[in-house]
Tab-separated table of C-alpha atoms in Angstrom:
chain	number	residue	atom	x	y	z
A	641	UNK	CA	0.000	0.000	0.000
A	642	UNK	CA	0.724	3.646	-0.558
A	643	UNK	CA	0.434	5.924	2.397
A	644	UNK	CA	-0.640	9.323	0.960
A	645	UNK	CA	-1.688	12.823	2.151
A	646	UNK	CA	-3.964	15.076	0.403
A	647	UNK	CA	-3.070	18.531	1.061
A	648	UNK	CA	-6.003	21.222	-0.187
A	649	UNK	CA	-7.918	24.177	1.180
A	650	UNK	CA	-11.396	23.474	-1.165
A	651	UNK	CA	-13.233	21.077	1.262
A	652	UNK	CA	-15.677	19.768	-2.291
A	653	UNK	CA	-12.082	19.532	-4.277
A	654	UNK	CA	-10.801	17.090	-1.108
A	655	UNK	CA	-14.165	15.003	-1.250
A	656	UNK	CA	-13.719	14.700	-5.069
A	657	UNK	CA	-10.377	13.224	-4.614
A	658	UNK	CA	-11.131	11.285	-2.147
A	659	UNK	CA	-13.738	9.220	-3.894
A	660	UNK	CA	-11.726	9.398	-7.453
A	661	UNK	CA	-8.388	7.645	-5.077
A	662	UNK	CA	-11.222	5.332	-3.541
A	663	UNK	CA	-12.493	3.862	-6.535
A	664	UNK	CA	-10.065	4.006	-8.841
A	665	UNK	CA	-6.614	3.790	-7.239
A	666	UNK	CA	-6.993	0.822	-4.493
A	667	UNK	CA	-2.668	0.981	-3.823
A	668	UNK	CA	-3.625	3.972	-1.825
A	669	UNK	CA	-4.003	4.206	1.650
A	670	UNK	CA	-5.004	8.000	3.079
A	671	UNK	CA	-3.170	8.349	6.207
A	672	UNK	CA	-4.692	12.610	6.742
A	673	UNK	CA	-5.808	15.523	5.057
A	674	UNK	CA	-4.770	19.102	5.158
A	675	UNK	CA	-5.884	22.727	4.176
A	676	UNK	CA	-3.210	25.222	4.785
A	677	UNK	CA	0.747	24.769	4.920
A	678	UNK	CA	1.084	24.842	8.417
A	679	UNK	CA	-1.245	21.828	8.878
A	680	UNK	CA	0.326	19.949	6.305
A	681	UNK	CA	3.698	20.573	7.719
A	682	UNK	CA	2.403	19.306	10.964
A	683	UNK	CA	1.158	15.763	8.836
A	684	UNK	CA	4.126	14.908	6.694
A	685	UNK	CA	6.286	15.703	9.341
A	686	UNK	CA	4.664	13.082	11.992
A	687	UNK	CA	2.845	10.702	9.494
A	688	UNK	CA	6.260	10.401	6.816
A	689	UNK	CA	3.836	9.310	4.200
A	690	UNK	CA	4.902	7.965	0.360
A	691	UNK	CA	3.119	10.066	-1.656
A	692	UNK	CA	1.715	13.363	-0.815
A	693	UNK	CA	-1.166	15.099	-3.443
A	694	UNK	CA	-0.763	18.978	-3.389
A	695	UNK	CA	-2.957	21.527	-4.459
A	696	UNK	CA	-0.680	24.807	-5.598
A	697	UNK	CA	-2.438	27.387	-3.831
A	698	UNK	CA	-3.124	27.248	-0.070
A	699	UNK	CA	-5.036	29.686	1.623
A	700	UNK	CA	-2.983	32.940	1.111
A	701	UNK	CA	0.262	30.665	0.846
A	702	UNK	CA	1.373	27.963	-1.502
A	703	UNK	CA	2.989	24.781	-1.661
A	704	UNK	CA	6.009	26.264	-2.659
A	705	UNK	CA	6.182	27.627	0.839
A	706	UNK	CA	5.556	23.959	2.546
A	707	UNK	CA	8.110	22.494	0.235
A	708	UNK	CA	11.053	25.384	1.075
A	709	UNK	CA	10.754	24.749	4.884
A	710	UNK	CA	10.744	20.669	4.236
A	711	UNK	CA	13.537	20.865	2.052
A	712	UNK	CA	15.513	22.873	3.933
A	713	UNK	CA	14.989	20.451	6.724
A	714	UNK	CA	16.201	17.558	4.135
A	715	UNK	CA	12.517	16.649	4.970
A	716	UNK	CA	11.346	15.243	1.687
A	717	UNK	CA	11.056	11.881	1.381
A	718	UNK	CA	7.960	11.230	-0.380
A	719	UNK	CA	6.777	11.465	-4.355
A	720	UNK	CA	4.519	14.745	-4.692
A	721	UNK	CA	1.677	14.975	-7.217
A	722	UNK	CA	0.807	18.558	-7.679
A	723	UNK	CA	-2.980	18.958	-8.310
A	724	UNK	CA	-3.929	22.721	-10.256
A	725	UNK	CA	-6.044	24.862	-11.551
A	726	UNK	CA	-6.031	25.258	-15.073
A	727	UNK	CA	-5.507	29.139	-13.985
A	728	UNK	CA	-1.872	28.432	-12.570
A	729	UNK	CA	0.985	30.692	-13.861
A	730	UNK	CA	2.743	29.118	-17.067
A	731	UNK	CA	6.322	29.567	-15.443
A	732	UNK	CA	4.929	27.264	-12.499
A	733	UNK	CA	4.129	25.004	-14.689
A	734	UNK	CA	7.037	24.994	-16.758
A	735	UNK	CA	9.198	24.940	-13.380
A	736	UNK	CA	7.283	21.441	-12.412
A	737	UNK	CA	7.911	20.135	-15.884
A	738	UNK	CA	11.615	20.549	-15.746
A	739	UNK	CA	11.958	19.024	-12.707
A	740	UNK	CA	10.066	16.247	-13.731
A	741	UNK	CA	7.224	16.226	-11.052
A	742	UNK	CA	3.996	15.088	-12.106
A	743	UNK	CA	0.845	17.182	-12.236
A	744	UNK	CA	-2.752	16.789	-13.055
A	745	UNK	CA	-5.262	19.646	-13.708
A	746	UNK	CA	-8.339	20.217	-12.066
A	747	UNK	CA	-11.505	19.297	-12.933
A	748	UNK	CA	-9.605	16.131	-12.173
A	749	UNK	CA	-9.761	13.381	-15.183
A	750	UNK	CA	-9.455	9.884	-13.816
A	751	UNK	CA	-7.023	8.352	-16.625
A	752	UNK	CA	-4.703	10.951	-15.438
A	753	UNK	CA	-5.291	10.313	-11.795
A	754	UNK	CA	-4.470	6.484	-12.165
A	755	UNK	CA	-1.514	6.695	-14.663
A	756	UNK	CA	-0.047	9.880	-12.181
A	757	UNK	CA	-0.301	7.702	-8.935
A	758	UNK	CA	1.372	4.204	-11.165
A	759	UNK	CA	3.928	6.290	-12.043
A	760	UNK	CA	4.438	7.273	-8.216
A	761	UNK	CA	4.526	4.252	-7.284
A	762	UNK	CA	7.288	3.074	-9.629
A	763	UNK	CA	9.256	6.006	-8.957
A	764	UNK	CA	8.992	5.279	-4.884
A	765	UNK	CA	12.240	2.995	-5.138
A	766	UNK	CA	14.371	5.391	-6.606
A	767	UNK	CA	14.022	7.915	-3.580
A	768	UNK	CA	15.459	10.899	-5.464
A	769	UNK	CA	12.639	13.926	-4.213
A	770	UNK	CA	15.135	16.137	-2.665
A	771	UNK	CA	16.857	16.130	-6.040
A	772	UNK	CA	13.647	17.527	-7.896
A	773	UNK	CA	12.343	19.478	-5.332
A	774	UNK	CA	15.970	20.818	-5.381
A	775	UNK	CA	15.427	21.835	-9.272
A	776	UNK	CA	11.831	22.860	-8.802
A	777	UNK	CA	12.729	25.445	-6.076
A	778	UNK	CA	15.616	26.730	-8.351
A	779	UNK	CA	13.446	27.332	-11.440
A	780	UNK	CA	11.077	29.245	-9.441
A	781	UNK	CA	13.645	31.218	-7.278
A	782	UNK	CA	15.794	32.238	-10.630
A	783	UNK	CA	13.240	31.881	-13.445
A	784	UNK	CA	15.567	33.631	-16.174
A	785	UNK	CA	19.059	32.140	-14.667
A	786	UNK	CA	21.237	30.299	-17.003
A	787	UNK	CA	23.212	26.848	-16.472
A	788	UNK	CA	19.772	25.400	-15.826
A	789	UNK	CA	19.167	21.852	-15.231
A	790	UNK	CA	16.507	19.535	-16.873
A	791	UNK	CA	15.640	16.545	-15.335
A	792	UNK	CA	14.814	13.571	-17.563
A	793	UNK	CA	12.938	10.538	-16.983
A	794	UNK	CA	15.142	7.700	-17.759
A	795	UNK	CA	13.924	3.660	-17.778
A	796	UNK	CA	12.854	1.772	-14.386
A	797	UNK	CA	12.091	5.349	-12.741
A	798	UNK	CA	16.069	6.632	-12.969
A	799	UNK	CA	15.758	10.207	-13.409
A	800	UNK	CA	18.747	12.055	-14.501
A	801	UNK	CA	19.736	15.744	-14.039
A	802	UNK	CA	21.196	17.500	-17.108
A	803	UNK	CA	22.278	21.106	-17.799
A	804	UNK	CA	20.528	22.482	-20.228
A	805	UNK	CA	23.812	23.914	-22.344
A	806	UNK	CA	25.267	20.360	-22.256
A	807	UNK	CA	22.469	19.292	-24.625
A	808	UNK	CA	23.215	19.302	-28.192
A	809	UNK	CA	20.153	17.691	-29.900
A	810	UNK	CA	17.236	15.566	-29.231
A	811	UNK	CA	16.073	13.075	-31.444
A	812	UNK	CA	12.438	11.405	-31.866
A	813	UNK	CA	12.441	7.666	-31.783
A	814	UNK	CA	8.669	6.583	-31.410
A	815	UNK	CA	7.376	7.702	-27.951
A	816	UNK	CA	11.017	7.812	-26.345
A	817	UNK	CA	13.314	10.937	-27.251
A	818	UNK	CA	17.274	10.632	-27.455
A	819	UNK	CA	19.092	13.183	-25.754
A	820	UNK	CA	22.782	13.464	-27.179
A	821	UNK	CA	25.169	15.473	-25.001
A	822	UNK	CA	28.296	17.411	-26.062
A	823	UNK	CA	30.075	14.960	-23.968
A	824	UNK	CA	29.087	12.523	-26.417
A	825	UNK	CA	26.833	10.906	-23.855
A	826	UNK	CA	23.453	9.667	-25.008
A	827	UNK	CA	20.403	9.684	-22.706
A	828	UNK	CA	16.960	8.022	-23.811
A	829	UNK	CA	13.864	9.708	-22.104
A	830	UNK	CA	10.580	7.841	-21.542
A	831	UNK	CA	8.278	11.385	-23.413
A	832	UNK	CA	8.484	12.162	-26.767
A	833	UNK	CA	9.912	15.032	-28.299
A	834	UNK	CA	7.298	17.312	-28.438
A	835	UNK	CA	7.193	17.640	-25.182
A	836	UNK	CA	10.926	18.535	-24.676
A	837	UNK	CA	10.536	20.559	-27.691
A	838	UNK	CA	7.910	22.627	-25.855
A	839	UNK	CA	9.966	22.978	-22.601
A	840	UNK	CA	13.705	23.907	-24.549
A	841	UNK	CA	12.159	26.068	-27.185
A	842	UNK	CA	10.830	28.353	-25.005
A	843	UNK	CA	13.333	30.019	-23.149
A	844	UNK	CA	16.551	28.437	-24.911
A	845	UNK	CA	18.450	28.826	-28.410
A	846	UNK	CA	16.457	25.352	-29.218
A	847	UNK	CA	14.737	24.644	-32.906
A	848	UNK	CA	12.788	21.997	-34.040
A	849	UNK	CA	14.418	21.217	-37.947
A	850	UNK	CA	11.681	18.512	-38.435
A	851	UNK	CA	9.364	16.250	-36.930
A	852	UNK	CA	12.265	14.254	-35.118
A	853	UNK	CA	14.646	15.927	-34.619
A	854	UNK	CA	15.622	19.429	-31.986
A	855	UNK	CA	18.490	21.435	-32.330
A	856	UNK	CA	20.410	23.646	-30.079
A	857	UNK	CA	21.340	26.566	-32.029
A	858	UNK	CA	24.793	27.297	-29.939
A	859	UNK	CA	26.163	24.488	-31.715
């Protein structure tokens, strides 16, 4: 079983989830709820669940707030699945997409649910959150700062941390993307390229030639 903590201030959005987890996702256990970041600090902290579900905005604070004080007490030992609006700010998004941290929009749709919370569970062995969390608190902190990092989903739930100048193309094989380094490395991520392509392209020197292949410009 998965213990897991649903953090959200919308008492009808908590019910929703609730019955979505209890029909649909029998793996997980729900060990506590909370509404505001205080609260849920109190939870993960004396609960230490395995997955924790985490609405963006809380109250008058966010998540981001919750996950600053946990990390900074190397407190983060759980997956997170950030639940949103579909009103939350782009760069947010963008921020939990490099990092590699799994979201699913509200109204909540329950393919997404199910696939988000298998994917969880796969990832729970490889016990890399601080890592993510690490690059998801960067992106937000220095939106526009260069020497980035990406973080790439790699088979059986490795995820690997890459600068984003390091990269020299990506290249479309199917549903998997190639990611060739100017090491001469080669990484092979489990999304396609169109995602990537929609990530790089928008704030680095990154072009799509053709349907399979991305190019950073700088080389």
């Amino acid at each position: 079983m998965i213990k897991a903590l649903l953090v959200e201030d919308t008492p009808d959005n908590r019910e929703t989830l609730k019955k979505l987890l209890s029909a649909h996702c029998p793996q997980v256990e729900l060990a506590g709820e909370a509404e505001n970041v205080e609260q849920a600090y109190q939870l993960i902290t004396s609960t230490e669940p395995d997955l924790v579900f985490l609405d963006i905005q809380l109250d008058r604070e966010t998540s981001f707030d919750l996950l600053e004080r946990l990390y900074a007490e190397d407190a983060i030992r759980f997956e997170i699945i950030f639940v949103t609006g579909h009103g939350s700010l782009e760069n947010v998004t963008r921020a939990i997409e490099f990092s590699a941290l799994d979201f699913i929009n509200k109204p909540i749709e329950t393919e997404k649910l199910t696939k988000a919370v298998e994917k969880a569970a796969r990832r729970l062995e490889s016990r890399q959150y601080n890592r993510q969390i690490e690059l998801l608190l960067e992106h937000l902190r220095r939106p526009n700062a260069k020497g980035r990092r990406i973080a790439f989903h790699l088979l059986k739930g490795i995820v690997e941390f890459v600068p984003v100048d390091d990269i020299v193309r990506c290249e479309a094989d199917g549903v998997v993307t190639h990611i060739h380094l100017k090491d001469g490395a080669k990484l092979t991520a489990m999304k396609n390229l169109g995602y990537y392509s929609r990530l790089l392209t928008a704030d680095y020197p990154f072009f799509q030639i053709s349907n399979d292949a991305l190019v950073n410009l700088d080389y």
